[in-house]
CSV table of C-alpha atoms and ligand atoms in Angstrom, one decimal:
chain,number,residue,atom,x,y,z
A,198,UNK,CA,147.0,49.4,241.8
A,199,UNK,CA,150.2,49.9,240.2
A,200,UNK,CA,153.0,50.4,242.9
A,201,UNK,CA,154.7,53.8,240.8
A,202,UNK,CA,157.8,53.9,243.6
A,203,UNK,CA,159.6,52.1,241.3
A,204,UNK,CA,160.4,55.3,239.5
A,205,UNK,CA,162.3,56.6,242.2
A,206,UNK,CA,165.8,55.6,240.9
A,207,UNK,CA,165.2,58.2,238.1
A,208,UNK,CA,165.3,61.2,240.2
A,209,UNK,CA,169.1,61.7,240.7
A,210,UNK,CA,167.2,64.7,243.7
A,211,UNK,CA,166.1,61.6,245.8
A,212,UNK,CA,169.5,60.3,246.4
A,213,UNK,CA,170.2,63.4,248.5
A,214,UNK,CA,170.5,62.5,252.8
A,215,UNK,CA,168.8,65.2,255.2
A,216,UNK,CA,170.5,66.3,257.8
A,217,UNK,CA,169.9,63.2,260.0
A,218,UNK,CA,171.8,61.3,257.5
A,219,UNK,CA,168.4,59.6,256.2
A,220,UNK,CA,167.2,60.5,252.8
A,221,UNK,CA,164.9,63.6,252.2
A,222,UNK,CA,161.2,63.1,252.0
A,223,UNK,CA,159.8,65.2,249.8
A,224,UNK,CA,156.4,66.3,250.0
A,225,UNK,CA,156.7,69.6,248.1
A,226,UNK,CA,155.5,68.3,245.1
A,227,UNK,CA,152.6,71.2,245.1
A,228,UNK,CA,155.2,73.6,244.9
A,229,UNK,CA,157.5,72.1,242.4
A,230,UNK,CA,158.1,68.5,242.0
A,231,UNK,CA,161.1,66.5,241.2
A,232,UNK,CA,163.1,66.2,238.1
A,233,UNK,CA,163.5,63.1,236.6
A,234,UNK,CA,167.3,62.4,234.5
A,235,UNK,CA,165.9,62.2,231.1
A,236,UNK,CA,164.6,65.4,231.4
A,237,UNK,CA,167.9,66.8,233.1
A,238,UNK,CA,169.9,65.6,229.6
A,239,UNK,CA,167.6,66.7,227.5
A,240,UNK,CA,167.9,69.9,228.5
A,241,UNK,CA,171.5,69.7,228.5
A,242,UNK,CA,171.6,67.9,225.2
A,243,UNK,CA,169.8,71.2,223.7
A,244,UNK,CA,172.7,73.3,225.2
A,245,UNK,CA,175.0,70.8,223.8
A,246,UNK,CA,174.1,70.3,220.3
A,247,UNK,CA,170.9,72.0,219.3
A,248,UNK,CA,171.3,75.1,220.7
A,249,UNK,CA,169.4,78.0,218.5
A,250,UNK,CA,167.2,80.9,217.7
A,251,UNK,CA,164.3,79.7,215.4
A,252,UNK,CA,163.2,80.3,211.5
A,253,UNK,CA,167.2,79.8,210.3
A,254,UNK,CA,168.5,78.3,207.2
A,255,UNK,CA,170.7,75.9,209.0
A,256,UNK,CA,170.7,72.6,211.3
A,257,UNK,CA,170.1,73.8,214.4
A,258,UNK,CA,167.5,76.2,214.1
A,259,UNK,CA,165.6,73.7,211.9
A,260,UNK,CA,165.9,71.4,214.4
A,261,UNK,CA,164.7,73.4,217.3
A,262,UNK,CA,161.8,74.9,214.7
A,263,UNK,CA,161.0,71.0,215.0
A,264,UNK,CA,161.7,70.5,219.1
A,265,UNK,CA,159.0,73.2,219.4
A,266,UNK,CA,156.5,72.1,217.1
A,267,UNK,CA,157.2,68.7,218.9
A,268,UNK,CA,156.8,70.1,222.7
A,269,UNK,CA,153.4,71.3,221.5
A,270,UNK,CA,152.5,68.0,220.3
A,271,UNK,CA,153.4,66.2,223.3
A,272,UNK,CA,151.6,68.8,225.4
A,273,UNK,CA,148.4,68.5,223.2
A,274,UNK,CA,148.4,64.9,224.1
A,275,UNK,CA,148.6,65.2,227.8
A,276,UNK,CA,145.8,67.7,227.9
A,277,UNK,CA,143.9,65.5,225.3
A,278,UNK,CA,144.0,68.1,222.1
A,279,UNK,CA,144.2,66.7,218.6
A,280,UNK,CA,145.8,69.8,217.4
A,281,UNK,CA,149.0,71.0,218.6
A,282,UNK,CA,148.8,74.7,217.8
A,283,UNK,CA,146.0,74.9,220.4
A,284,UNK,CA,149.2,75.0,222.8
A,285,UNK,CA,151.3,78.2,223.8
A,286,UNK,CA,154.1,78.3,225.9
A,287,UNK,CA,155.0,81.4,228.1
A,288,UNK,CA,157.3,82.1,231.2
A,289,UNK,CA,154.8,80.3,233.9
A,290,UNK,CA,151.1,80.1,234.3
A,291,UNK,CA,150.6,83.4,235.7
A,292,UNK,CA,152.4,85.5,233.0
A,293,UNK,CA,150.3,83.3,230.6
A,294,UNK,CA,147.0,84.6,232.3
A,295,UNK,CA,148.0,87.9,232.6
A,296,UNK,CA,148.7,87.8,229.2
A,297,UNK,CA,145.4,86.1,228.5
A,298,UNK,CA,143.7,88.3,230.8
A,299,UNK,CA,144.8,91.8,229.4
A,300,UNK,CA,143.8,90.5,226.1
A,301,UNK,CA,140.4,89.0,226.7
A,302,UNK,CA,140.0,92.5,228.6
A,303,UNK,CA,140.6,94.5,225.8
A,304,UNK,CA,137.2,92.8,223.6
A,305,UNK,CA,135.1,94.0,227.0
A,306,UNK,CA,133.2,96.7,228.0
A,307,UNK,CA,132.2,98.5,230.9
A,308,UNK,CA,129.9,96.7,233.0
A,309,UNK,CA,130.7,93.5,232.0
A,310,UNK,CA,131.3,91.1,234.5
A,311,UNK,CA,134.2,88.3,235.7
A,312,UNK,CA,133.7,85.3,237.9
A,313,UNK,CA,136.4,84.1,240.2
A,314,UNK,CA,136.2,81.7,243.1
A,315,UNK,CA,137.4,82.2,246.8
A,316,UNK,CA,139.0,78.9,246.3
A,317,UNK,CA,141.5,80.1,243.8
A,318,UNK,CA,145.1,80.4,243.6
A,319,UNK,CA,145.7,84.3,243.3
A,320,UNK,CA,146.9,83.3,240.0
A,321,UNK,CA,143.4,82.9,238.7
A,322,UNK,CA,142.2,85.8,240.3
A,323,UNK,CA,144.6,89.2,240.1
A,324,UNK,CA,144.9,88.8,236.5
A,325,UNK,CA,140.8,89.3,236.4
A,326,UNK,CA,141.0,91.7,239.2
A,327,UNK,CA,143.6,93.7,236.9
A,328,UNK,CA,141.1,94.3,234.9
A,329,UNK,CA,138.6,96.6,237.7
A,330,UNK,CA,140.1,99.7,236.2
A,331,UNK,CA,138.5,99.0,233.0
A,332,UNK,CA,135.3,99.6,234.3
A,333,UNK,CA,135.1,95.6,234.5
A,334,UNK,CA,133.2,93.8,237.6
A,335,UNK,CA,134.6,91.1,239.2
A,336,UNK,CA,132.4,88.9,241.0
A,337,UNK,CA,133.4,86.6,243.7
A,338,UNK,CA,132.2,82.8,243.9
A,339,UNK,CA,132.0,81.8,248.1
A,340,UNK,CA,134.2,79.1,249.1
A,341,UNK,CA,132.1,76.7,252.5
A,342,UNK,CA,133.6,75.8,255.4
A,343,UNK,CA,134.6,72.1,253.7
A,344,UNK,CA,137.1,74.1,251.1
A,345,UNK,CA,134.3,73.5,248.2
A,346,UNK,CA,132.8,76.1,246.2
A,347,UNK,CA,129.5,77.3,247.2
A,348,UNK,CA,128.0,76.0,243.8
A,349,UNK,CA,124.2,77.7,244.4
A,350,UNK,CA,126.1,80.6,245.2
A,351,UNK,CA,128.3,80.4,242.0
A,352,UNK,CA,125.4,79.9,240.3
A,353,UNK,CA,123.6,83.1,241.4
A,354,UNK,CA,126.5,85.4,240.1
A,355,UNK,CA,126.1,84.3,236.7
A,356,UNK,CA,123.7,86.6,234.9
A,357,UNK,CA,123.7,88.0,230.9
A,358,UNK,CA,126.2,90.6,232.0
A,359,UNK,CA,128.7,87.5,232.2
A,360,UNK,CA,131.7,87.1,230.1
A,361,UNK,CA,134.6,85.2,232.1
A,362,UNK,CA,134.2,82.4,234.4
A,363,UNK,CA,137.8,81.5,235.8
A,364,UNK,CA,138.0,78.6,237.9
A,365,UNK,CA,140.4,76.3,239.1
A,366,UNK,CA,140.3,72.4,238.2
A,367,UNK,CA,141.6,71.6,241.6
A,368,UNK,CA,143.2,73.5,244.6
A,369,UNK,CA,146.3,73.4,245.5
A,370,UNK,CA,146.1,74.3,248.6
A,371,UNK,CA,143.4,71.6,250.4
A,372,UNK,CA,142.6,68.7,247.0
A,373,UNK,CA,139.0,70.0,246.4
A,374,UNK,CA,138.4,69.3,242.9
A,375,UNK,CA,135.3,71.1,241.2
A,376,UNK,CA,132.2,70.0,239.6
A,377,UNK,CA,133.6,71.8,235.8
A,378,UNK,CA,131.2,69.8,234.1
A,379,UNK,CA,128.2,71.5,235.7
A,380,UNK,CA,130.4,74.9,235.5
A,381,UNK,CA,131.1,74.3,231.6
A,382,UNK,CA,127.5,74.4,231.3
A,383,UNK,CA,126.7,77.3,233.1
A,384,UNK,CA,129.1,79.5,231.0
A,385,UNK,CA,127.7,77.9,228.0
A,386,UNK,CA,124.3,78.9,229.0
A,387,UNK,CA,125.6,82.3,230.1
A,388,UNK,CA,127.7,82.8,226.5
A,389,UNK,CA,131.0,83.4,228.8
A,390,UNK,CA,134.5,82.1,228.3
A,391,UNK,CA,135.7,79.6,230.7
A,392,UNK,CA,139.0,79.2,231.6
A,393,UNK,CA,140.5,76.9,233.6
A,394,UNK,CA,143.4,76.6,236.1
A,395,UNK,CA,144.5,72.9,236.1
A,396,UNK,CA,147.9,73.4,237.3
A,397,UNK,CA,147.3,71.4,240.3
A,398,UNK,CA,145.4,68.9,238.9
A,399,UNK,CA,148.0,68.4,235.7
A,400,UNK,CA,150.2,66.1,237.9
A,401,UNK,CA,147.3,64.0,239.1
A,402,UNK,CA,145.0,63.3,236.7
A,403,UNK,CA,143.6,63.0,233.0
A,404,UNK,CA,142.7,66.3,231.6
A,405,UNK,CA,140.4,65.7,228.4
A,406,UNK,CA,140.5,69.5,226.9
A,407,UNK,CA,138.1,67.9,224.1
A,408,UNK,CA,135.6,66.3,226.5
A,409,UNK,CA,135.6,68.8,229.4
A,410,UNK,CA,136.1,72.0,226.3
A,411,UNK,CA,137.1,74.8,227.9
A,412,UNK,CA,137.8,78.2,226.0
A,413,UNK,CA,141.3,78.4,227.9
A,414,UNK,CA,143.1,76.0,230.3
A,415,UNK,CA,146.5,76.7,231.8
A,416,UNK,CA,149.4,74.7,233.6
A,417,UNK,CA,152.8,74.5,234.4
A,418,UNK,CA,155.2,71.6,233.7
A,419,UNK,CA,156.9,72.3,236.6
A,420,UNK,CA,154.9,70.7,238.5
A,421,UNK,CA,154.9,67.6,236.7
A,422,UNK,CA,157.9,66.8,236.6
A,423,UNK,CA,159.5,69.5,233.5
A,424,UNK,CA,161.0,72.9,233.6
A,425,UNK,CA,159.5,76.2,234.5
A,426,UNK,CA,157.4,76.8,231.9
A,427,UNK,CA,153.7,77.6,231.4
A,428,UNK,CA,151.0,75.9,229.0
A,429,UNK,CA,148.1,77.6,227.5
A,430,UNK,CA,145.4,75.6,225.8
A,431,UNK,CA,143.3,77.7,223.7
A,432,UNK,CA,140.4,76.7,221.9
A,433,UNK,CA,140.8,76.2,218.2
A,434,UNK,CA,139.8,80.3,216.6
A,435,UNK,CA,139.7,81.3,220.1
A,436,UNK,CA,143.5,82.9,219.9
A,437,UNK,CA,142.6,84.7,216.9
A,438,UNK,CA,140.0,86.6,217.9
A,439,UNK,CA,142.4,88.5,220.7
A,440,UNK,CA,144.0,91.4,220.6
A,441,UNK,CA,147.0,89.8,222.1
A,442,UNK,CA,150.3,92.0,222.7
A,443,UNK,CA,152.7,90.9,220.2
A,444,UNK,CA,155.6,92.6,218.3
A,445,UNK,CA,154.7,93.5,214.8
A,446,UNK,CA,156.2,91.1,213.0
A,447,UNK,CA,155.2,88.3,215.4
A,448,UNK,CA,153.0,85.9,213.4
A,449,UNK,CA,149.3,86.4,214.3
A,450,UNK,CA,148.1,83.3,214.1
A,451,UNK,CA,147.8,80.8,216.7
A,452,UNK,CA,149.5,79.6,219.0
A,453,UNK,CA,152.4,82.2,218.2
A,454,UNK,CA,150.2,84.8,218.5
A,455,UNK,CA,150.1,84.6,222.6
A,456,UNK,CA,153.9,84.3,222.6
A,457,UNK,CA,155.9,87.2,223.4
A,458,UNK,CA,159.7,87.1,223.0
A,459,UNK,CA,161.8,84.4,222.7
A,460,UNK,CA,160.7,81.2,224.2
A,461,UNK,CA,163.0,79.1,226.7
A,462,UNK,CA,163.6,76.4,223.6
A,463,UNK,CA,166.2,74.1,226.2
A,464,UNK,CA,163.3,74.2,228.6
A,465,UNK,CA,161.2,73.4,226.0
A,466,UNK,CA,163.2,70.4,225.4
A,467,UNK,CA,162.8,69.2,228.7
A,468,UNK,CA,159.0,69.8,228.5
A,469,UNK,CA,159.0,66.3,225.7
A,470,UNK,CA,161.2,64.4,228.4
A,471,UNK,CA,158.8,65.7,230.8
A,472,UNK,CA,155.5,64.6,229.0
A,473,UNK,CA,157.7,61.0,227.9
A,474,UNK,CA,158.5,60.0,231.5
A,475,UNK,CA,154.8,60.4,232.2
A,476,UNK,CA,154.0,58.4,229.2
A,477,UNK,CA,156.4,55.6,230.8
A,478,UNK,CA,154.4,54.9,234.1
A,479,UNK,CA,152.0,53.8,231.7
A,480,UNK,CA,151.7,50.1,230.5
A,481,UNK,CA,153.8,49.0,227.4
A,482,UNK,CA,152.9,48.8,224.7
A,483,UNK,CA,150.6,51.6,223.8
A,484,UNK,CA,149.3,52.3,220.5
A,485,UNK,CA,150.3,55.9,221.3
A,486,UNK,CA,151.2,58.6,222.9
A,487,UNK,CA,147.8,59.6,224.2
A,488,UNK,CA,146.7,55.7,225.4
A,489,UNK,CA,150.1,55.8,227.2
A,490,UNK,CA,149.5,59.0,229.1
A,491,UNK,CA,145.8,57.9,229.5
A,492,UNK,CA,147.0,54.5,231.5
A,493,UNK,CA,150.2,56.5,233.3
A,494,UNK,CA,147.7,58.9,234.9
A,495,UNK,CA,145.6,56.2,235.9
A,496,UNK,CA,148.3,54.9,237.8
A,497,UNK,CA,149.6,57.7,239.1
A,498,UNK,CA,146.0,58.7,240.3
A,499,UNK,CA,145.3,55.3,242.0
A,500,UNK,CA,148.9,54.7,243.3
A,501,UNK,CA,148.8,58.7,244.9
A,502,UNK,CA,145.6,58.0,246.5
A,503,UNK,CA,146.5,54.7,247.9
A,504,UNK,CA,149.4,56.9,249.5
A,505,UNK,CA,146.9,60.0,250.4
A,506,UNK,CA,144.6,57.8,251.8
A,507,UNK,CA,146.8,55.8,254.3
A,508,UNK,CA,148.5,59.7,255.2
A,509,UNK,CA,144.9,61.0,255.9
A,510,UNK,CA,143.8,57.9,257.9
A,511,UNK,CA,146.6,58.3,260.2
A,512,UNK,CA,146.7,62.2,260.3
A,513,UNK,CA,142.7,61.7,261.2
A,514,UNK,CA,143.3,59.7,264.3
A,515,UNK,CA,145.7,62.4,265.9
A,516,UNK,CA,144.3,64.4,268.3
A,517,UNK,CA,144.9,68.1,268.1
A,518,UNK,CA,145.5,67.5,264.3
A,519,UNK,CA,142.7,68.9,262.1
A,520,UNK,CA,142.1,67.9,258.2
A,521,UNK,CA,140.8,70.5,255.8
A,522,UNK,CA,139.5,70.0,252.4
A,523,UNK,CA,137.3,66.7,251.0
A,524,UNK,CA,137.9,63.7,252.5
A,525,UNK,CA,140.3,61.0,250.7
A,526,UNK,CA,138.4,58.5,249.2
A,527,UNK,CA,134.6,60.0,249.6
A,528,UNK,CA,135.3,61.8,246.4
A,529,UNK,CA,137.5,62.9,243.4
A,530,UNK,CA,139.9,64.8,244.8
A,531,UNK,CA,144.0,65.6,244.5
A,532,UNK,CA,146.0,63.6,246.8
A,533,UNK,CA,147.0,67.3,248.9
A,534,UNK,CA,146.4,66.6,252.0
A,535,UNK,CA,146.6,69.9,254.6
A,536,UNK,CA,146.2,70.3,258.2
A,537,UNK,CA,146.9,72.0,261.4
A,538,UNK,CA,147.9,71.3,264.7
A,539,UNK,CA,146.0,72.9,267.9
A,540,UNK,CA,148.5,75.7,269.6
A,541,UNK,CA,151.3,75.1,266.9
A,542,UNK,CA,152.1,77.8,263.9
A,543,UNK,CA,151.7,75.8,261.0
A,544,UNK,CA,155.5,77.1,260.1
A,545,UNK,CA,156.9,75.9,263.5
A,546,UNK,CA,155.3,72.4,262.3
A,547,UNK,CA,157.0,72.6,259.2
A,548,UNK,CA,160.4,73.9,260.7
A,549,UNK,CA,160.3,70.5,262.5
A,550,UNK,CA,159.2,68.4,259.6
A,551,UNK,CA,162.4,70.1,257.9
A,552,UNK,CA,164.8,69.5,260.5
A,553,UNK,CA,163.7,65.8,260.2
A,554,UNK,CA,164.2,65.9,256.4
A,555,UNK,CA,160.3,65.7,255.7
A,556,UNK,CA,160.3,68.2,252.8
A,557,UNK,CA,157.0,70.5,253.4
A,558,UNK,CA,155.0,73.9,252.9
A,559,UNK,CA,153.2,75.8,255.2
A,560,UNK,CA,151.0,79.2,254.4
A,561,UNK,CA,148.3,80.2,252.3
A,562,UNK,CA,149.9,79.0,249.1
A,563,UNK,CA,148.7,81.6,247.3
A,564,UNK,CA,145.0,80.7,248.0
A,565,UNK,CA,144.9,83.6,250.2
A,566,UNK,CA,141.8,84.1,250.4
A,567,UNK,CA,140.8,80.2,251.2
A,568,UNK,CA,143.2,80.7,254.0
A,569,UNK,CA,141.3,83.3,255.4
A,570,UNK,CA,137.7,81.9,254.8
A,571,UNK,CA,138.8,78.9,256.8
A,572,UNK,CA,139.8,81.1,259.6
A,573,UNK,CA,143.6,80.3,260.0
A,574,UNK,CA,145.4,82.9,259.0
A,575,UNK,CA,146.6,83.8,262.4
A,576,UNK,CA,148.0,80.3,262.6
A,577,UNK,CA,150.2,80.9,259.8
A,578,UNK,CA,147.4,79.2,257.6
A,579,UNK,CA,148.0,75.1,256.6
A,580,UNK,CA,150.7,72.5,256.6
A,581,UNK,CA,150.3,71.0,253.1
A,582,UNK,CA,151.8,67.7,252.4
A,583,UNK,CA,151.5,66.6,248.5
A,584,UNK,CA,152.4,63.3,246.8
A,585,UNK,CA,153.7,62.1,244.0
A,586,UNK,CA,154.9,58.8,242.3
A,587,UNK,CA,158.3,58.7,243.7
A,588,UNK,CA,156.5,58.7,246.9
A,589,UNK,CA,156.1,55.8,249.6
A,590,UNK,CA,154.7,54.1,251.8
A,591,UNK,CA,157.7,54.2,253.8
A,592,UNK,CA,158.1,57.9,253.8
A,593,UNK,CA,154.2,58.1,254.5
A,594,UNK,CA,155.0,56.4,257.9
A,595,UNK,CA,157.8,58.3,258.5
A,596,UNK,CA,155.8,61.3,258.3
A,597,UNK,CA,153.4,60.3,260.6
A,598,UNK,CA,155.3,59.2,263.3
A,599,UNK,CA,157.4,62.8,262.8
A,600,UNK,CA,153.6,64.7,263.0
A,601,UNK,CA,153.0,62.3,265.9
A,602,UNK,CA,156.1,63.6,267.8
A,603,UNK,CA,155.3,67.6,267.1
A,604,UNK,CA,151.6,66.8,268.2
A,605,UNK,CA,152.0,65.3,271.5
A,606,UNK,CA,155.7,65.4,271.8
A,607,UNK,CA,155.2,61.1,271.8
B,222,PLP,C1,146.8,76.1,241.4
B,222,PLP,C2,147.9,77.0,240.9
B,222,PLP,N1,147.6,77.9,239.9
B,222,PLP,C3,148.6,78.7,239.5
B,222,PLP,C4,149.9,78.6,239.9
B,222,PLP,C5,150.9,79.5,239.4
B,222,PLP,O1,151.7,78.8,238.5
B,222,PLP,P1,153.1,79.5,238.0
B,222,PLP,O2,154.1,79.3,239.1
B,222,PLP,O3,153.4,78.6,236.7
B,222,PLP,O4,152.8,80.9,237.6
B,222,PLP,C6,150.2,77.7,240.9
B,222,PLP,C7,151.6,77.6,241.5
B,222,PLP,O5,151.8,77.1,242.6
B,222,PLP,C8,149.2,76.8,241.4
B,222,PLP,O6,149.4,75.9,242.3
C-alpha cells in the first residue's frame, strides 16, 4: 500500500486551524473534496492569460478551442474512453441528467417504462420521475436492510416494456457499490439504455467506460478534486440520436450537441489540473496518461481503504454506535463510512464533530429515500464520514476518540 498522505502539502485548504487551534479534519470529501494548488493556478492562469469565448480568429480563443478539446481528453482517460468527444461538460451532474433525461424522454412513448433504485441519489431519480407526465412509468428497484439493492427484485421489474435502467455505481450515502456487470447485462437483454451515476465512485476507483459500456455515465469533478462541473460520457452515436435542446446554430454533433450555453472554460482548465494531480499519485514513469491514472486509482483505492478500514474497526467496537452499509473489507465498496449513535440526532453528532474541527455531514444526502428505508429519518438520518488521499491515520484517531467522547461522554 502506498501511503497517499504525502499529498497533503498540495492542498493550501489543509493548512487552515479549527477553532481549537488544531488543524481541520476534513471528512466532507462526499460532499465536495479539497482543491489541490495546481488546479487553483490553472484556473487563475485561464483568467490571466487565456481568457476567451471559443471559434475566434485570434490567440486566445484558439487556445481555449484547444484547453477544451484537451479537458475532454483528459476526462476520456479517467473514465477509460479512447475517444474524447464521447465527453460533455455541463453545469453539474444533475443539470447533465436532466438534460439527458428530457431528451431520452422525448424518443419514448407512453407506457414505456424507467428503472430507478431506492438506493439512489435523487439525482438519478427526479430527472426519470420528470418524465411521469409523459405518460412514462417509473419503476422502483428495493433497496434491503444492508443498503444493497434487492437484485432479484431489480430483476423482476425488467420486462420488454423497459427502456431506461438508471443506477448508481456507488452510494454516496452508505459505500455500497453495485453488481453493474450483472445490471449491464440485464439492460442488454431487455434492449434498455443504461445509465450510470458514478459520481461517488469517480474519486475512488477505476471506471473502465469501455469494459463496463454503459449508454451514459455521469460525474462531477468536484468531487475529485476540480471545479464544479459535470461529465457526461455518452456512447459513441448514442448523442446523435437525441433530440437534445440546443440553440439552432449549436453544432449537432457530439459531444456539443448536449451542451447548452457557454461552458465554464476557466473551470474547465482546472478540470486538466484536476485529472493531472490524479495522474501524479500514480508511479513515475507511465507510458501514459491512462497507465498513470490506472496505478493512481489503485493507490488511492488501497490507501482509502486501509484508512476506512481502521475507522470502521474502531467505530464497530463502540457501543451505542451503529454501521450502515457493506462492511469494509468483505467487499468492493467506497471508503464512506456512515453511522448513528443510540439517543443522539445525527446533526447534534455532527455539531460536535464540528466544534472539534472534524469536518462532517449528517442527513439523507440526497439518498432520501435510503434514509427512509433504513428507518432513520426521525434521527436526522446518518453521520457520513468520507476519505480521501490527503487523509490520515492521525486524523482517523482523532476522529474516534472525538465519536468516543459524544458516545459515552468518555
Ligand atoms: C452519488 C451522487 N450523484 C449525483 C450527485 C449530484 O451531483 P452534482 O452536484 O454535480 O449535481 C451527487 C452529489 O452529491 C452524488 O453524490
Amino acid at each position: 500500500m502506498k501511503d497517499l498522505s504525502y499529498c497533503r502539502h498540495e492542498f493550501p485548504s489543509l493548512a487552515r486551524l479549527g477553532p481549537d487551534g488544531s488543524p481541520l479534519v476534513y471528512l466532507d470529501g462526499p460532499g465536495g473534496s479539497q482543491v489541490p494548488a495546481s488546479v487553483i493556478t490553472a484556473i487563475a492562469d485561464y483568467y490571466t492569460r487565456r481568457n476567451s469565448n471559443t471559434h475566434g480568429q485570434f490567440i486566445t480563443s484558439r487556445e481555449s478551442d484547444a484547453m477544451i478539446w484537451s479537458a475532454r481528453a483528459h476526462m476520456a482517460s479517467l473514465l477509460g474512453a479512447s475517444d474524447p468527444s464521447t465527453i460533455s461538460f455541463g453545469q453539474n451532474m444533475t443539470t447533465l441528467n436532466f438534460l439527458l433525461s428530457q431528451a431520452i424522454g422525448r424518443t419514448l412513448s407512453p407506457g414505456d417504462e424507467i428503472i430507478v433504485t431506492d438506493l439512489d441519489h435523487d439525482s438519478n431519480v427526479a430527472p426519470w420521475l420528470a418524465l411521469e407526465d409523459r405518460g412514462l412509468v417509473v419503476r422502483h428497484a428495493p433497496v434491503l436492510p444492508t443498503a444493497e439493492l434487492d437484485m432479484e427484485a431489480f430483476h423482476n421489474l425488467i420486462s420488454t416494456k423497459t427502456r431506461v435502467i438508471a443506477v448508481g455505481w456507488a452510494s454516496n450515502a452508505v459505500g455500497t457499490v453495485n453488481p453493474l456487470p450483472t445490471i449491464r447485462q440485464w439492460a442488454a437483454e431487455a434492449g434498455a439504455l443504461m445509465v450510470v451515476d458514478a459520481v461517488h465512485w469517480a474519486p475512488h476507483g477505476l471506471i473502465d467506460v469501455e469494459q463496463l459500456k454503459p449508454d451514459f455515465l455521469l460525474c462531477s469533478t468536484y468531487k475529485f478534486f476540480g471545479p464544479h462541473v459535470g461529465v457526461l460520457y455518452a456512447k459513441p452515436g448514442l448523442l446523435e440520436s437525441l433530440p437534445t435542446l440546443r440553440v439552432r446554430p449549436q453544432s449537432e454533433s457530439a459531444p456539443e450537441r448536449m451542451e447548452t450555453g457557454t461552458l465554464n472554460h476557466a473551470a474547465l482548465a482546472g478540470v486538466i489540473a484536476a485529472v493531472e494531480f490524479i495522474a501524479s499519485l500514480g508511479d513515475e514513469p507511465a507510458s501514459d496518461l491512462r497507465s498513470q491514472i490506472r496505478q493512481a486509482l489503485t493507490h488511492i483505492y488501497h490507501y482509502e481503504h486501509e484508512l476506512a478500514s481502521k475507522l470502521y474497526r474502531g467505530l464497530l467496537a463502540m457501543p451505542g454506535v451503529k454501521l450502515y452499509g457493506p462492511p469494509v473489507g468483505a467487499q468492493d465498496r467506497a471508503p464512506t463510512i456512515s453511522f448513528t449513535i443510540a439517543g443522539q440526532s445525527s446533526e447534534a453528532v455532527a455539531q460536535a464533530l464540528g466544534e472539534q474541527g472534524i469536518l462532517a455531514w449528517d442527513g439523507d444526502f440526497y439518498a432520501m429515500t435510503l434514509v427512509d428505508r433504513l428507518g432513520i429519518r426521525n434521527q436526522g438520518g446518518l453521520l457520513r464520514l468520507g476519505l480521501a488521499p490527503y487523509n490520515t491515520s492521525g486524523e482517523i484517531e482523532r476522529t474516534l476518540a472525538a465519536v468516543e467522547v459524544i458516545a459515552h461522554g468518555i
